[in-house]
């Protein structure tokens, strides 16, 4: 069993337990549920930099990245730096995040927030909306074509943007559908955790122009972004490069200034 299989197996147990504690029907009573979110896809189209910054304390490949951050302060720092949006890891066991991180970020900033999670159940989409997300991530590697369609259509009905993540051509071909806003290419293989930016370049021409192209993982240099823009990418998800520093917001600001 690879790491992705382990994560999904644990996620199924976690969601089942959550359902027994907080029924899905209660989310509609949350104050944030009726909030009109901002479109990350639209902001990426209009941006000259396209940076999506991430809050991530740890990961299976890097046991500790930064355990000393306040997610609200990081969010403010990112917003002040001029990022287009922020990705918030909400997985507890493998990434040290929580759904409360999403709430704290939402209380601190107005920019679009992406719930970065291994979504395997509709429950998590409605939960994301109730806790202040504007965007949800769907990972093609863990979902069937039918579930991608069901989940993405539900997300759109909730007013959420959808970022669909792929790692290869097979995942891309099964995922193309009108209920997606952004197509993300993850340069990190979730089964081996090896990173290669060539993955984004290889798949770029196969992504229809209807979708905003986003390159994810392994981006640490301004030159890499300038190179990827030549392949039609408008969004760039960067986490570890900022989070490994003492002040992620300050690092993001310096990075964006160099990119302009």
Coordinates of C-alpha atoms in Angstrom, one line a residue:
X1 CA 0.0 0.0 0.0
X2 CA 1.5 3.4 -1.1
X3 CA 1.2 6.6 0.9
X4 CA -1.8 7.8 -1.2
X5 CA -3.7 4.6 -0.5
X6 CA -3.0 5.0 3.2
X7 CA -4.2 8.6 3.3
X8 CA -7.4 7.7 1.5
X9 CA -8.1 4.7 3.8
X10 CA -7.6 6.9 6.9
X11 CA -9.8 9.7 5.3
X12 CA -12.7 7.3 4.8
X13 CA -12.6 6.4 8.5
X14 CA -12.3 10.1 9.5
X15 CA -15.2 11.2 7.4
X16 CA -17.4 8.4 8.7
X17 CA -16.6 9.4 12.3
X18 CA -17.3 13.1 11.5
X19 CA -20.7 12.2 10.1
X20 CA -21.7 10.6 13.3
X21 CA -20.6 13.6 15.3
X22 CA -21.9 16.5 13.1
X23 CA -24.6 15.5 10.6
X24 CA -24.4 17.1 7.2
X25 CA -27.8 18.8 7.7
X26 CA -26.3 21.1 10.4
X27 CA -23.9 22.8 8.1
X28 CA -26.6 24.8 6.5
X29 CA -27.1 26.6 9.8
X30 CA -23.4 27.8 9.9
X31 CA -23.1 31.6 9.5
X32 CA -20.5 31.2 6.6
X33 CA -22.7 28.8 4.6
X34 CA -24.6 31.6 2.8
X35 CA -21.5 33.6 2.2
X36 CA -20.8 34.5 -1.4
X37 CA -17.3 33.5 -2.2
X38 CA -14.7 35.0 -4.5
X39 CA -13.6 33.3 -7.7
X40 CA -9.9 32.2 -7.6
X41 CA -10.1 31.2 -11.3
X42 CA -11.2 34.7 -12.3
X43 CA -8.4 36.3 -10.2
X44 CA -5.8 34.1 -11.8
X45 CA -7.0 35.1 -15.3
X46 CA -6.6 38.8 -14.3
X47 CA -3.3 38.4 -12.4
X48 CA 0.2 39.1 -13.8
X49 CA 1.8 36.7 -11.2
X50 CA -0.8 34.0 -10.5
X51 CA 0.6 33.0 -7.1
X52 CA -1.5 30.7 -4.8
X53 CA 0.3 30.5 -1.5
X54 CA -0.1 27.6 0.9
X55 CA -0.2 27.0 4.6
X56 CA 1.3 23.6 5.3
X57 CA 3.0 22.6 8.6
X58 CA 4.3 19.2 7.5
X59 CA 3.9 16.5 4.9
X60 CA 4.7 12.8 4.4
X61 CA 7.7 13.8 2.3
X62 CA 8.9 16.5 4.7
X63 CA 8.0 15.5 8.3
X64 CA 8.3 19.1 9.5
X65 CA 8.1 22.2 7.4
X66 CA 7.0 24.9 9.9
X67 CA 5.2 24.1 13.2
X68 CA 5.5 27.6 14.6
X69 CA 3.0 29.5 12.5
X70 CA -0.2 31.2 13.3
X71 CA -2.5 30.5 10.3
X72 CA -4.3 33.8 10.6
X73 CA -1.0 35.8 10.6
X74 CA 0.3 33.7 7.7
X75 CA -2.9 34.4 5.8
X76 CA -2.6 38.2 6.4
X77 CA 1.0 38.1 5.3
X78 CA 0.1 36.3 2.1
X79 CA -2.8 38.7 1.4
X80 CA -0.5 41.7 2.0
X81 CA 2.1 40.2 -0.3
X82 CA -0.5 40.2 -3.1
X83 CA -1.1 36.5 -3.7
X84 CA -4.3 35.6 -5.7
X85 CA -5.4 33.1 -3.1
X86 CA -4.4 30.8 -0.3
X87 CA -4.4 27.0 0.0
X88 CA -5.1 25.7 3.5
X89 CA -4.2 22.1 4.3
X90 CA -7.0 20.6 6.5
X91 CA -5.7 17.1 6.8
X92 CA -4.7 16.3 10.4
X93 CA -2.7 13.1 10.3
X94 CA -0.4 13.6 7.4
X95 CA -0.2 17.4 7.0
X96 CA -0.8 18.7 10.5
X97 CA -3.7 20.9 9.4
X98 CA -7.4 21.1 10.5
X99 CA -10.7 22.4 9.4
X100 CA -10.3 25.1 12.1
X101 CA -7.3 26.4 10.2
X102 CA -9.7 27.2 7.4
X103 CA -11.9 29.2 9.8
X104 CA -9.0 31.1 11.3
X105 CA -7.8 32.0 7.8
X106 CA -11.3 33.1 6.8
X107 CA -11.6 35.3 9.8
X108 CA -8.3 37.0 8.9
X109 CA -8.6 37.7 5.1
X110 CA -11.0 38.3 2.3
X111 CA -9.0 36.6 -0.5
X112 CA -10.1 33.3 -2.0
X113 CA -9.3 30.2 0.2
X114 CA -8.8 26.8 -1.2
X115 CA -9.6 23.8 1.1
X116 CA -6.6 21.5 0.3
X117 CA -7.9 18.1 1.3
X118 CA -8.3 14.5 0.1
X119 CA -12.0 14.7 -0.8
X120 CA -13.7 11.4 -1.0
X121 CA -17.2 12.2 0.1
X122 CA -19.9 14.9 -0.5
X123 CA -19.8 15.6 3.2
X124 CA -16.4 17.3 2.8
X125 CA -17.7 19.7 0.2
X126 CA -20.6 21.0 2.3
X127 CA -18.2 21.1 5.3
X128 CA -15.8 23.2 3.2
X129 CA -18.6 25.7 2.3
X130 CA -19.7 25.9 5.9
X131 CA -16.2 26.7 7.1
X132 CA -15.4 29.5 4.7
X133 CA -13.8 27.9 1.6
X134 CA -14.1 29.5 -1.8
X135 CA -12.5 26.7 -3.7
X136 CA -12.2 23.0 -3.4
X137 CA -9.6 20.5 -4.7
X138 CA -10.5 17.3 -6.3
X139 CA -7.7 14.8 -6.9
X140 CA -8.2 12.6 -10.0
X141 CA -5.9 9.9 -8.7
X142 CA -8.4 9.0 -5.9
X143 CA -11.7 9.6 -7.7
X144 CA -13.6 7.9 -10.5
X145 CA -14.9 9.9 -13.4
X146 CA -18.4 9.6 -12.0
X147 CA -17.4 11.0 -8.6
X148 CA -15.5 13.8 -10.2
X149 CA -18.6 14.8 -12.0
X150 CA -20.9 14.4 -9.0
X151 CA -18.5 16.3 -6.6
X152 CA -17.7 19.1 -9.1
X153 CA -21.4 19.7 -9.9
X154 CA -22.2 19.8 -6.2
X155 CA -19.4 22.3 -5.6
X156 CA -20.6 24.6 -8.4
X157 CA -24.2 24.4 -6.9
X158 CA -22.7 25.6 -3.6
X159 CA -20.9 28.5 -5.3
X160 CA -17.5 27.0 -5.0
X161 CA -14.7 27.1 -7.6
X162 CA -13.3 23.7 -8.5
X163 CA -9.6 22.9 -9.0
X164 CA -9.1 19.4 -10.4
X165 CA -5.6 17.9 -9.9
X166 CA -4.0 15.5 -12.3
X167 CA -0.6 13.8 -12.5
X168 CA -0.7 12.1 -15.9
X169 CA -2.5 12.0 -19.2
X170 CA -4.8 9.2 -18.2
X171 CA -6.1 11.2 -15.2
X172 CA -6.5 14.3 -17.4
X173 CA -8.6 12.6 -20.0
X174 CA -11.1 11.1 -17.6
X175 CA -11.5 14.5 -15.8
X176 CA -12.3 16.9 -18.5
X177 CA -15.8 18.2 -17.9
X178 CA -17.6 21.6 -17.9
X179 CA -18.1 21.7 -14.1
X180 CA -14.4 22.4 -13.5
X181 CA -12.8 25.8 -13.4
X182 CA -9.1 25.0 -13.1
X183 CA -7.0 22.1 -14.1
X184 CA -4.0 21.6 -11.9
X185 CA -1.0 19.6 -12.8
X186 CA 0.8 18.3 -9.7
X187 CA 4.5 18.0 -10.3
X188 CA 4.8 15.7 -7.3
X189 CA 3.9 12.1 -7.7
X190 CA 1.6 11.4 -4.8
X191 CA 2.7 7.7 -4.8
X192 CA 6.4 8.3 -4.7
X193 CA 6.6 12.0 -3.7
X194 CA 9.2 12.6 -6.4
X195 CA 9.0 16.1 -8.0
X196 CA 9.5 16.9 -11.7
X197 CA 8.4 20.2 -13.3
X198 CA 8.4 18.5 -16.7
X199 CA 5.1 17.0 -15.8
X200 CA 3.4 20.4 -16.1
X201 CA 5.1 21.0 -19.5
X202 CA 4.2 17.6 -20.8
X203 CA 0.5 17.9 -20.1
X204 CA 0.1 21.6 -20.9
X205 CA -0.9 21.2 -24.6
X206 CA -3.5 18.5 -23.6
X207 CA -5.5 20.9 -21.4
X208 CA -8.3 22.8 -23.3
X209 CA -8.2 26.6 -23.2
X210 CA -11.6 26.6 -21.4
X211 CA -9.8 25.8 -18.1
X212 CA -7.3 27.9 -16.1
X213 CA -4.1 26.0 -16.0
X214 CA -2.4 25.7 -12.6
X215 CA 1.0 24.2 -11.9
X216 CA 1.4 22.7 -8.4
X217 CA 4.4 21.6 -6.3
X218 CA 8.1 21.9 -6.6
X219 CA 8.1 25.6 -7.7
X220 CA 10.8 27.5 -5.9
X221 CA 12.3 29.9 -8.5
X222 CA 10.9 32.9 -10.4
X223 CA 12.5 31.5 -13.5
X224 CA 10.4 28.3 -13.3
X225 CA 7.2 30.4 -13.3
X226 CA 8.3 32.5 -16.3
X227 CA 9.1 29.2 -18.1
X228 CA 5.8 27.6 -17.2
X229 CA 3.9 30.8 -18.4
X230 CA 5.2 30.0 -21.8
X231 CA 3.2 26.8 -21.6
X232 CA -0.1 28.6 -20.8
X233 CA -0.1 28.3 -17.0
X234 CA -1.8 31.2 -15.2
X235 CA -1.7 29.8 -11.6
X236 CA 1.2 28.6 -9.5
X237 CA 0.7 26.9 -6.2
X238 CA 3.6 27.4 -3.9
X239 CA 3.7 26.1 -0.3
X240 CA 7.0 24.7 1.0
X241 CA 9.1 27.5 -0.5
X242 CA 7.3 30.1 1.6
X243 CA 6.4 28.0 4.6
X244 CA 10.0 26.8 5.4
X245 CA 10.9 30.4 6.2
X246 CA 10.4 32.3 9.4
X247 CA 8.0 34.7 7.8
X248 CA 6.0 33.1 4.9
X249 CA 4.2 36.4 4.0
X250 CA 7.5 38.3 3.8
X251 CA 9.0 35.5 1.6
X252 CA 6.0 35.6 -0.7
X253 CA 6.2 39.3 -1.1
X254 CA 9.9 39.2 -2.0
X255 CA 9.1 36.4 -4.5
X256 CA 6.3 38.3 -6.1
X257 CA 8.3 41.5 -6.4
X258 CA 11.0 39.5 -8.2
X259 CA 8.4 38.1 -10.5
X260 CA 6.9 41.4 -11.6

